[in-house]
CSV table of C-alpha atoms in Angstrom, one decimal:
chain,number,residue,atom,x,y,z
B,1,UNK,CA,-21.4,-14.4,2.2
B,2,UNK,CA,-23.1,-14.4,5.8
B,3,UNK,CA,-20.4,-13.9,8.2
B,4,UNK,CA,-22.5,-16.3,10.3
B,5,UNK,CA,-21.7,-19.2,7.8
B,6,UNK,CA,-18.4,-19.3,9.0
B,7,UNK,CA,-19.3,-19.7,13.0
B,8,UNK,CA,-18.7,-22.6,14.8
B,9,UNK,CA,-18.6,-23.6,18.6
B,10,UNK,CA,-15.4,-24.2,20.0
B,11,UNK,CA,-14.4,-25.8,23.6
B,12,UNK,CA,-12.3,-23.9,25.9
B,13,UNK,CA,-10.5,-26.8,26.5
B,14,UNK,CA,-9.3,-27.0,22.7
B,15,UNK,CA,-7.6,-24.0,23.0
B,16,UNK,CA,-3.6,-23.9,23.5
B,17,UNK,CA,-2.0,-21.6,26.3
B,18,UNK,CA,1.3,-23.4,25.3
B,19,UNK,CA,3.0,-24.8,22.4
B,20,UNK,CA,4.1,-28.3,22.7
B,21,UNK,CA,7.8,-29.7,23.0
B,22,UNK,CA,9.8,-30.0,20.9
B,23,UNK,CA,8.0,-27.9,18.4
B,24,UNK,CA,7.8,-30.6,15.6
B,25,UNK,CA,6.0,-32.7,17.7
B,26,UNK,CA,2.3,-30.9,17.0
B,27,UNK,CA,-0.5,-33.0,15.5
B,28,UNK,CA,-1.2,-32.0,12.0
B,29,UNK,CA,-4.3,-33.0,10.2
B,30,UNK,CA,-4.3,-33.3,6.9
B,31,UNK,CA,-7.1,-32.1,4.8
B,32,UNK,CA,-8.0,-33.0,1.0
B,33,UNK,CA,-11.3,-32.6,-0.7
B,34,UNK,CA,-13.6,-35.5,-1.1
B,35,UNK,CA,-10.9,-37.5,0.3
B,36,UNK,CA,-10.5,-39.0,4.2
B,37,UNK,CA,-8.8,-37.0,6.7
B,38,UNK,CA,-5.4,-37.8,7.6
B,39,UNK,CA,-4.8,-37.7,11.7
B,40,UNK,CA,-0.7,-36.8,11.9
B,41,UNK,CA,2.2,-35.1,13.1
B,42,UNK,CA,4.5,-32.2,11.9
B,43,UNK,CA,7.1,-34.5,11.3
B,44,UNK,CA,4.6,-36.3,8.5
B,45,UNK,CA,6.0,-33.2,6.0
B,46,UNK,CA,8.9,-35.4,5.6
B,47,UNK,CA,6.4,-38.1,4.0
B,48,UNK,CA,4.3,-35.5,2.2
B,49,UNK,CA,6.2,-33.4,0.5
B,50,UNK,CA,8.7,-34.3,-1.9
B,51,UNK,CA,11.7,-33.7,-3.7
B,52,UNK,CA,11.0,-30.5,-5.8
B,53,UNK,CA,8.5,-28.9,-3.9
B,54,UNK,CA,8.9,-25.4,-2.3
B,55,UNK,CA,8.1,-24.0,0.7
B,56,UNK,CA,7.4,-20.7,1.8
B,57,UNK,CA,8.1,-19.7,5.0
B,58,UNK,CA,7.5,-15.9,6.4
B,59,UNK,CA,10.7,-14.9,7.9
B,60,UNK,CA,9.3,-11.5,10.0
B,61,UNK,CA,10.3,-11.4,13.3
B,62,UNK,CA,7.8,-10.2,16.0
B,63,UNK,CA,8.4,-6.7,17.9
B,64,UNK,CA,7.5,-6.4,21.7
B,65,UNK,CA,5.0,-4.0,20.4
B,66,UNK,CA,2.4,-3.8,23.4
B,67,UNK,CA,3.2,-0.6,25.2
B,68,UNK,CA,1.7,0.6,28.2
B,69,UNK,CA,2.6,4.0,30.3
B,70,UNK,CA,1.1,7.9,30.5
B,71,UNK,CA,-0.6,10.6,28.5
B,72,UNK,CA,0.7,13.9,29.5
B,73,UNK,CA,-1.4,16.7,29.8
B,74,UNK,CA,-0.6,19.5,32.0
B,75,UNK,CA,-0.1,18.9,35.5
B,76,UNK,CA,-2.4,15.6,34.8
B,77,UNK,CA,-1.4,11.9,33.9
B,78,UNK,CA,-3.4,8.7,32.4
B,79,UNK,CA,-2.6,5.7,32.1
B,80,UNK,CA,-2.8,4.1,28.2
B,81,UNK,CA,-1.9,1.3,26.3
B,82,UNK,CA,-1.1,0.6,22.7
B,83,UNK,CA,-1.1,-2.1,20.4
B,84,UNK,CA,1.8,-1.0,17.3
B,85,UNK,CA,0.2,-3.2,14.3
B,86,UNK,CA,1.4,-1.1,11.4
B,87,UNK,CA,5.0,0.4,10.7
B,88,UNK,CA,4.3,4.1,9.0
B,89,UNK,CA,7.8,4.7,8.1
B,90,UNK,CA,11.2,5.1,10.1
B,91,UNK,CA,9.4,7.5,13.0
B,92,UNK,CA,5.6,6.8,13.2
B,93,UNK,CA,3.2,3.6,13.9
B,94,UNK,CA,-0.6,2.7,13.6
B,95,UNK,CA,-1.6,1.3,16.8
B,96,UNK,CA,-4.6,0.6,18.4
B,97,UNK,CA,-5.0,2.3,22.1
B,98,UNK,CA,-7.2,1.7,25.6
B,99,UNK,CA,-9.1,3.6,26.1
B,100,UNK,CA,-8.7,5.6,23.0
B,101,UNK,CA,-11.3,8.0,23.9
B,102,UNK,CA,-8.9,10.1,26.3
B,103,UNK,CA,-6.5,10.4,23.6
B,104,UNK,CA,-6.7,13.9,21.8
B,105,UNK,CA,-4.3,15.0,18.4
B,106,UNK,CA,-0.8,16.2,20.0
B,107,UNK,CA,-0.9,14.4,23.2
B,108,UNK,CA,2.1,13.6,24.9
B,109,UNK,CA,2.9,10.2,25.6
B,110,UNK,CA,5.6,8.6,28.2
B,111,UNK,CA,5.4,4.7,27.3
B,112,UNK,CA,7.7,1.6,28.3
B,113,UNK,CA,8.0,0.4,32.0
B,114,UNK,CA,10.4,3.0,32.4
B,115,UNK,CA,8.7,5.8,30.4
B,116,UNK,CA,11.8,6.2,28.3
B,117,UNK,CA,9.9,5.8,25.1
B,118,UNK,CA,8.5,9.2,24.0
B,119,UNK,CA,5.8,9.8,21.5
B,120,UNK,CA,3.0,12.0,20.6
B,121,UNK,CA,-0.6,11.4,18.8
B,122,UNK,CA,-0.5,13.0,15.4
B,123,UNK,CA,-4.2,10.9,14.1
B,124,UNK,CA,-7.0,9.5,15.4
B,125,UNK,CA,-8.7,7.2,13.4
B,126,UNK,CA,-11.7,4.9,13.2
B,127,UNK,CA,-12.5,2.0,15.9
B,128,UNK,CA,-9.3,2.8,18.4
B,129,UNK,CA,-6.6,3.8,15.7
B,130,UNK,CA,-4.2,6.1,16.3
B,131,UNK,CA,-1.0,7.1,14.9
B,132,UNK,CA,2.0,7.5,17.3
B,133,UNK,CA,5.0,9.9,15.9
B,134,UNK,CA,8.3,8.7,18.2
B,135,UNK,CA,10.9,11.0,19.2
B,136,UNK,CA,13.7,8.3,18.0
B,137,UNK,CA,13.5,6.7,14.7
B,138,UNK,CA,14.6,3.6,13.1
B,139,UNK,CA,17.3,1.1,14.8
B,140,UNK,CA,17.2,3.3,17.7
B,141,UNK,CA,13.3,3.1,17.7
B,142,UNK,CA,12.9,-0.6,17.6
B,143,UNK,CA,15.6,-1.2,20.2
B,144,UNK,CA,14.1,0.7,22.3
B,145,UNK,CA,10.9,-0.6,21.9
B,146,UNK,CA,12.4,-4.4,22.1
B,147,UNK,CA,13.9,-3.3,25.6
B,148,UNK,CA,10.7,-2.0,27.1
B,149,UNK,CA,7.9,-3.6,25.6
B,150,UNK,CA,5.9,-6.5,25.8
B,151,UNK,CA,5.4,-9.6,23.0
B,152,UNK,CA,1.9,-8.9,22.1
B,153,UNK,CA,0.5,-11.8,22.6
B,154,UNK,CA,-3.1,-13.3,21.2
B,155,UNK,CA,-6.1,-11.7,23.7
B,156,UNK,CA,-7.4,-15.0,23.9
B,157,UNK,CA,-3.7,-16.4,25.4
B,158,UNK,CA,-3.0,-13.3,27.5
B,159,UNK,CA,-6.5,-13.1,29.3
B,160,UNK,CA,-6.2,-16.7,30.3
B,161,UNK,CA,-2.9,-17.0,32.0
B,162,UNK,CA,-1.1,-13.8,31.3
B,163,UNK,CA,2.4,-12.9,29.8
B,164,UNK,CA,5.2,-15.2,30.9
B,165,UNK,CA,9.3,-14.9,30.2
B,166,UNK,CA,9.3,-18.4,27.9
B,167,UNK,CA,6.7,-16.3,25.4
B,168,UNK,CA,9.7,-13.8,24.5
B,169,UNK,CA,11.5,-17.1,22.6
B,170,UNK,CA,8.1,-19.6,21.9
B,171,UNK,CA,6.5,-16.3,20.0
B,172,UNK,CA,9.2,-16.2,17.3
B,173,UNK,CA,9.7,-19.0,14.9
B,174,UNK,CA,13.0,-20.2,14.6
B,175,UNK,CA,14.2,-18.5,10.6
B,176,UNK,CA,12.7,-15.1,12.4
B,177,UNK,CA,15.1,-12.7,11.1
B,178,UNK,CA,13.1,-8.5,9.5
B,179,UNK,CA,12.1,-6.8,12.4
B,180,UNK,CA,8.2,-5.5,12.0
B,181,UNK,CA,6.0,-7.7,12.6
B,182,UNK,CA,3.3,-7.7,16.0
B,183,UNK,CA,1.6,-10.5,15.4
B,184,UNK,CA,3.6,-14.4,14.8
B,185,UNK,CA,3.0,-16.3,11.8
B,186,UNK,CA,2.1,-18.8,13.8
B,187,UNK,CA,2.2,-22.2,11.2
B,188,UNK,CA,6.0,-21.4,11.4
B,189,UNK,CA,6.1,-21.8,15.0
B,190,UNK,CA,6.0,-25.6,14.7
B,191,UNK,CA,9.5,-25.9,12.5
B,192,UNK,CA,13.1,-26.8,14.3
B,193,UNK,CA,16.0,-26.7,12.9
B,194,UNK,CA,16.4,-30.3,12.3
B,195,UNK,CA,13.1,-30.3,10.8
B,196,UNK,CA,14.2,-27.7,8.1
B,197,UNK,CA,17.4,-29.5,8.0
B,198,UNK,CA,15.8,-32.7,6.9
B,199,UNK,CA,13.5,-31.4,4.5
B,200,UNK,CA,16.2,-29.4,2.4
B,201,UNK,CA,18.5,-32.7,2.0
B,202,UNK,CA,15.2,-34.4,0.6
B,203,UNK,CA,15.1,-31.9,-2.0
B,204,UNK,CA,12.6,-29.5,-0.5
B,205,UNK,CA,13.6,-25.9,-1.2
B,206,UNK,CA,13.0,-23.6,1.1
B,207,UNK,CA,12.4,-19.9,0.3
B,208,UNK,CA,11.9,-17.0,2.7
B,209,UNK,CA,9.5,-14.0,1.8
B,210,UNK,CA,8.2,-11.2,4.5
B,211,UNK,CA,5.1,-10.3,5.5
B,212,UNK,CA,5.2,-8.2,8.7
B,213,UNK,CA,1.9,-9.3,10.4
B,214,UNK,CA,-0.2,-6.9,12.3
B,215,UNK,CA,-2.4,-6.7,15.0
B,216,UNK,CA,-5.2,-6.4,12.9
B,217,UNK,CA,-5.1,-10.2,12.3
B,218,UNK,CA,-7.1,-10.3,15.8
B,219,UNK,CA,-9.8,-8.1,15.3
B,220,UNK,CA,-13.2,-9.8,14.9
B,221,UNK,CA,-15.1,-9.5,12.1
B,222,UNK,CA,-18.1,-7.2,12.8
B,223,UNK,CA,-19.7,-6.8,10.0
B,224,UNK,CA,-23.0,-9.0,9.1
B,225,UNK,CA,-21.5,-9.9,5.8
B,226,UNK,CA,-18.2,-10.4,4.3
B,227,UNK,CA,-18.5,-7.9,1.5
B,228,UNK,CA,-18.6,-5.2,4.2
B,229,UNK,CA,-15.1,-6.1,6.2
B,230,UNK,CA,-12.4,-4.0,5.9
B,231,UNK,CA,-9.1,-5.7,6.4
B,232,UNK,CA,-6.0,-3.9,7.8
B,233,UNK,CA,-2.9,-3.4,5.1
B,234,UNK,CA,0.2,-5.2,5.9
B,235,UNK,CA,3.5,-4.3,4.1
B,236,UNK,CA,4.9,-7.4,2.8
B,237,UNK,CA,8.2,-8.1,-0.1
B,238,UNK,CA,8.5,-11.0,-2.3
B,239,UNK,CA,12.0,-10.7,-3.9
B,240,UNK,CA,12.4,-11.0,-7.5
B,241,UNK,CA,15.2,-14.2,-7.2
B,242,UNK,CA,12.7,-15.8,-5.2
B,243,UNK,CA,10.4,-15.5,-7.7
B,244,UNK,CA,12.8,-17.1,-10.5
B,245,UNK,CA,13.2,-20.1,-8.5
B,246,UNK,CA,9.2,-20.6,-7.6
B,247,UNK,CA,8.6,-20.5,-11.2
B,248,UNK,CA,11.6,-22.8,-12.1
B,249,UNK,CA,10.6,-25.3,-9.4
B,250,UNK,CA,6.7,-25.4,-10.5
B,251,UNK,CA,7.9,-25.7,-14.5
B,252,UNK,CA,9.3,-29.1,-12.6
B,253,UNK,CA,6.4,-30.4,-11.1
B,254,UNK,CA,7.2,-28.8,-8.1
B,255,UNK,CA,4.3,-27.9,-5.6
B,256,UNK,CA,4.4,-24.3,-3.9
B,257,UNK,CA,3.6,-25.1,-0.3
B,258,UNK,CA,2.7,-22.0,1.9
B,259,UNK,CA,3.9,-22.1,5.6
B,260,UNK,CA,1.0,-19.7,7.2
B,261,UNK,CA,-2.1,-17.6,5.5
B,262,UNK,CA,0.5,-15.0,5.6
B,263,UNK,CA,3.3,-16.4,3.4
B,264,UNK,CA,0.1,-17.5,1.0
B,265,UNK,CA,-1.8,-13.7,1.0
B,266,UNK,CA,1.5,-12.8,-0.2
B,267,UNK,CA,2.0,-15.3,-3.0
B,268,UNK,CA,-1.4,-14.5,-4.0
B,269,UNK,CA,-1.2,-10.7,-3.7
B,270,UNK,CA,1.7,-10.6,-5.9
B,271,UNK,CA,-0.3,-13.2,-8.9
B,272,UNK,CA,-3.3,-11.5,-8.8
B,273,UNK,CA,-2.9,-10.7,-12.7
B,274,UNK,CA,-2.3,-14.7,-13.0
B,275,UNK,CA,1.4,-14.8,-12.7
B,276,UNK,CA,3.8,-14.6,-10.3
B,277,UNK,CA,5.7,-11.7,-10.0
B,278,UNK,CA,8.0,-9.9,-7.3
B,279,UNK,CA,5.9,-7.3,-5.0
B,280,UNK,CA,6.8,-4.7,-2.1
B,281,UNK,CA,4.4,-2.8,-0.3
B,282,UNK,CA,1.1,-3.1,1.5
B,283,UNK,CA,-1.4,-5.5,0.9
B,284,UNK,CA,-4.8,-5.8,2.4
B,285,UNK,CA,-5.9,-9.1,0.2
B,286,UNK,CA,-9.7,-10.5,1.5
B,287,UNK,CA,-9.7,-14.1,0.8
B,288,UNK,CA,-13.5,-15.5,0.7
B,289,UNK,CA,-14.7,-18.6,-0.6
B,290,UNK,CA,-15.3,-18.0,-4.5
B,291,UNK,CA,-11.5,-16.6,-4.8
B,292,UNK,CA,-9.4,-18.3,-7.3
B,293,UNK,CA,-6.0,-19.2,-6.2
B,294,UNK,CA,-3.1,-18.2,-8.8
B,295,UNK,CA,-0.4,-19.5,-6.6
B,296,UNK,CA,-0.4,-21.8,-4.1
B,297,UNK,CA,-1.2,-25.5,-4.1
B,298,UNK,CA,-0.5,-26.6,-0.4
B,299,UNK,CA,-1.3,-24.6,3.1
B,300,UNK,CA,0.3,-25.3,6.2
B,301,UNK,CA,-1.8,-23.2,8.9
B,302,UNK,CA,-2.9,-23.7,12.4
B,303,UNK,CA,-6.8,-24.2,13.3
B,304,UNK,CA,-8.4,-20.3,13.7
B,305,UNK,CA,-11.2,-18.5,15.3
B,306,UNK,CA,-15.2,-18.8,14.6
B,307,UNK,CA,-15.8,-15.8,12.0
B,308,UNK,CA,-12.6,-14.8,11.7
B,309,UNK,CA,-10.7,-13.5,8.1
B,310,UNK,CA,-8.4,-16.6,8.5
B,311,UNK,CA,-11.1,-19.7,8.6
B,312,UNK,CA,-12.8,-17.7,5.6
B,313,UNK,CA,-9.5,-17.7,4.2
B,314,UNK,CA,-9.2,-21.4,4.5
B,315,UNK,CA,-12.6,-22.3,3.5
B,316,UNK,CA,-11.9,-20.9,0.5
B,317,UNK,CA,-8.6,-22.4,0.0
B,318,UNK,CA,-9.9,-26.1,0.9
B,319,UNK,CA,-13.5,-26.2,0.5
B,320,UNK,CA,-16.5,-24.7,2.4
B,321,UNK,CA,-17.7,-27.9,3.5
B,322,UNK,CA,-14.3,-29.7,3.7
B,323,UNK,CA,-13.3,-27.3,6.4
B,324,UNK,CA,-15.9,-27.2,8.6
B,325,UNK,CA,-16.0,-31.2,8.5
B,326,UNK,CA,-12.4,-30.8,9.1
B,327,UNK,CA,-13.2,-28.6,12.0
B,328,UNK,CA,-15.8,-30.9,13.6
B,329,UNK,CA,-13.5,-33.7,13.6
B,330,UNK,CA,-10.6,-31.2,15.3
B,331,UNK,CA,-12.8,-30.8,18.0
B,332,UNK,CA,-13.7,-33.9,18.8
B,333,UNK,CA,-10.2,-35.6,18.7
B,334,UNK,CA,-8.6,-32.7,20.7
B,335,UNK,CA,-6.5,-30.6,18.5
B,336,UNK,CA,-5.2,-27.5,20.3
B,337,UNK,CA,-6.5,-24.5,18.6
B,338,UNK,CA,-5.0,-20.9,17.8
B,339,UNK,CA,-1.3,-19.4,18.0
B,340,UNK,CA,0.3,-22.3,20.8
B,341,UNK,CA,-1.9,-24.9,18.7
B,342,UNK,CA,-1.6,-28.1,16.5
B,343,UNK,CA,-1.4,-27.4,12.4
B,344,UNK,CA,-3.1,-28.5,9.5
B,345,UNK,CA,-2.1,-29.4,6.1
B,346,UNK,CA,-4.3,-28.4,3.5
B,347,UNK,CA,-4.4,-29.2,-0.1
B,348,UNK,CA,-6.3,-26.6,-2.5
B,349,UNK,CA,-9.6,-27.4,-3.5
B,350,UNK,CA,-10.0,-28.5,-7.3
């Protein structure tokens, strides 16, 4: 498809530079196919879902992963920065850098406000990539990289008003627990405790998988059409006892309700053959309208950019049309938009 079917103008004023109070207090819309729109809050969930149904929530836990400090070459000094967006293994990243272009292979790097986090450019890839190789590994790595870097937050948040101290605990969701991700799944940012609390004692089981979100998830889309994107890998594990109890729940009745594009691109990644099975490792899943959806039968997401992966994704999921009705109508009645935004609930398309 014409990436330019999935454009659509968006007020500046619709977009959030900070999540609301408390977190379950967000409007949600709620979206079925040839059906009228529901106009709601978080808190509806409790009236929506039911006993028997499962939810999915990604449990990844966002790294300070924006790093900013020298290249060392010589006697001379520049100053870079670096986006982390993919863990390589215990030592080395994928990041994106600025400017990229002074960047050569075995550069030295001295990154972190104090320049305490050392690191050296083993590849240079396409469109700003490069791979960083860190002197520590592991624990030590991403404590150190906690302690000196920055949340990454979305461009179109950090242009506006810049980072602030309340970001480090309003970027996390609140089951955040695998170090790794760069990027919050932001649907989950809108559950409390009491909220969870309330839907397991009305028989809702919740179920953690991880999905360690990259950076990638902000790049536009430049290609003219869809069949010529290239989406970014993200490592991702959906356990085997996890599995067992999805499959036990939806022999029930039960509906598998996805909290976030990410905990769905998982579910589907791993029931690509048709069935739902455990997975582990990298996926790099392109959901377009025309996809058939093996998994799940409810998304919980927030409202996403013109032309981006993630309103294709939910075009797909709840109709073409439906979603860019559902769209207009966001628009006009002032739901907040993006990662601080108001969510949706969306119910597949038949």
């Amino acid at each position: 498809m014409k990436v330019d079917a999935f454009d659509f103008d968006l007020p500046a004023e619709n977009i959030a530079l900070h999540p609301v109070e408390p977190r379950d207090s967000a409007r949600m819309l709620v979206v079925r196919q040839n059906e009228p729109m529901v106009d709601g809050h978080v808190r509806d969930l409790l009236s929506i879902l039911r006993p028997g149904d499962v939810l999915v929530v990604n449990d990844t836990r966002v790294l300070p992963a924006e790093l900013t400090g020298s290249r060392l070459r010589g006697e001379l000094k520049a100053g870079v920065s670096f986006n982390l967006h993919k863990r390589v293994d215990a030592q080395c990243w994928k990041a994106f850098a600025r400017p990229a272009k002074k960047l050569d292979l075995g550069d030295r790097l001295e990154l972190g406000d104090d320049g305490s986090i050392i690191a050296s450019v083993t590849e240079k890839g396409d469109a700003g990539e490069v791979t960083l190789r860190f002197e520590l590994a592991g624990a030590q790595l991403d404590e150190i990289i906690k302690a000196h870097g920055a949340m990454p937050l979305p461009p179109y948040i950090g242009l506006k008003r810049g980072l602030e101290e309340r970001d480090k605990s309003d970027y996390q969701t609140v089951y955040a627990q695998k170090d790794g991700a760069v990027a919050a799944p932001t649907a989950g940012l809108h559950f409390t405790p009491e909220l969870l609390a309330e839907l397991t004692a009305l028989g809702v089981t919740i179920e953690r998988v991880t999905l360690h979100v990259g950076a990638g998830t902000f790049l536009p889309v430049k290609a003219d059409d869809t069949a010529d994107h290239k989406m970014h890998a993200e490592w991702g594990e959906l356990p085997a006892d996890v599995v067992d109890r999805i499959l036990a729940a939806k022999a029930k009745g039960g509906r598998l309700v996805a909290v976030g594009t990410t905990s769905l691109r998982l579910l589907e990644t791993a029931s690509r053959d048709g069935e739902l099975k455990p997975f582990t490792g990298d996926t790099d899943i392109f959901i377009t309208p025309g996809y058939r959806f093996n998994a799940v039968d409810l998304l919980m997401t927030n409202f996403h950019l013109p032309r981006s992966t993630l309103f294709m994704l939910v075009s797909a999921f709840a109709g073409f049309e439906t979603m860019h009705a559902a769209y207009r109508h966001a628009i006009a009645d002032g739901y907040r938009f993006y990662s601080y935004g108001d969510s949706s609930l969306l119910f597949r398309a038949k």
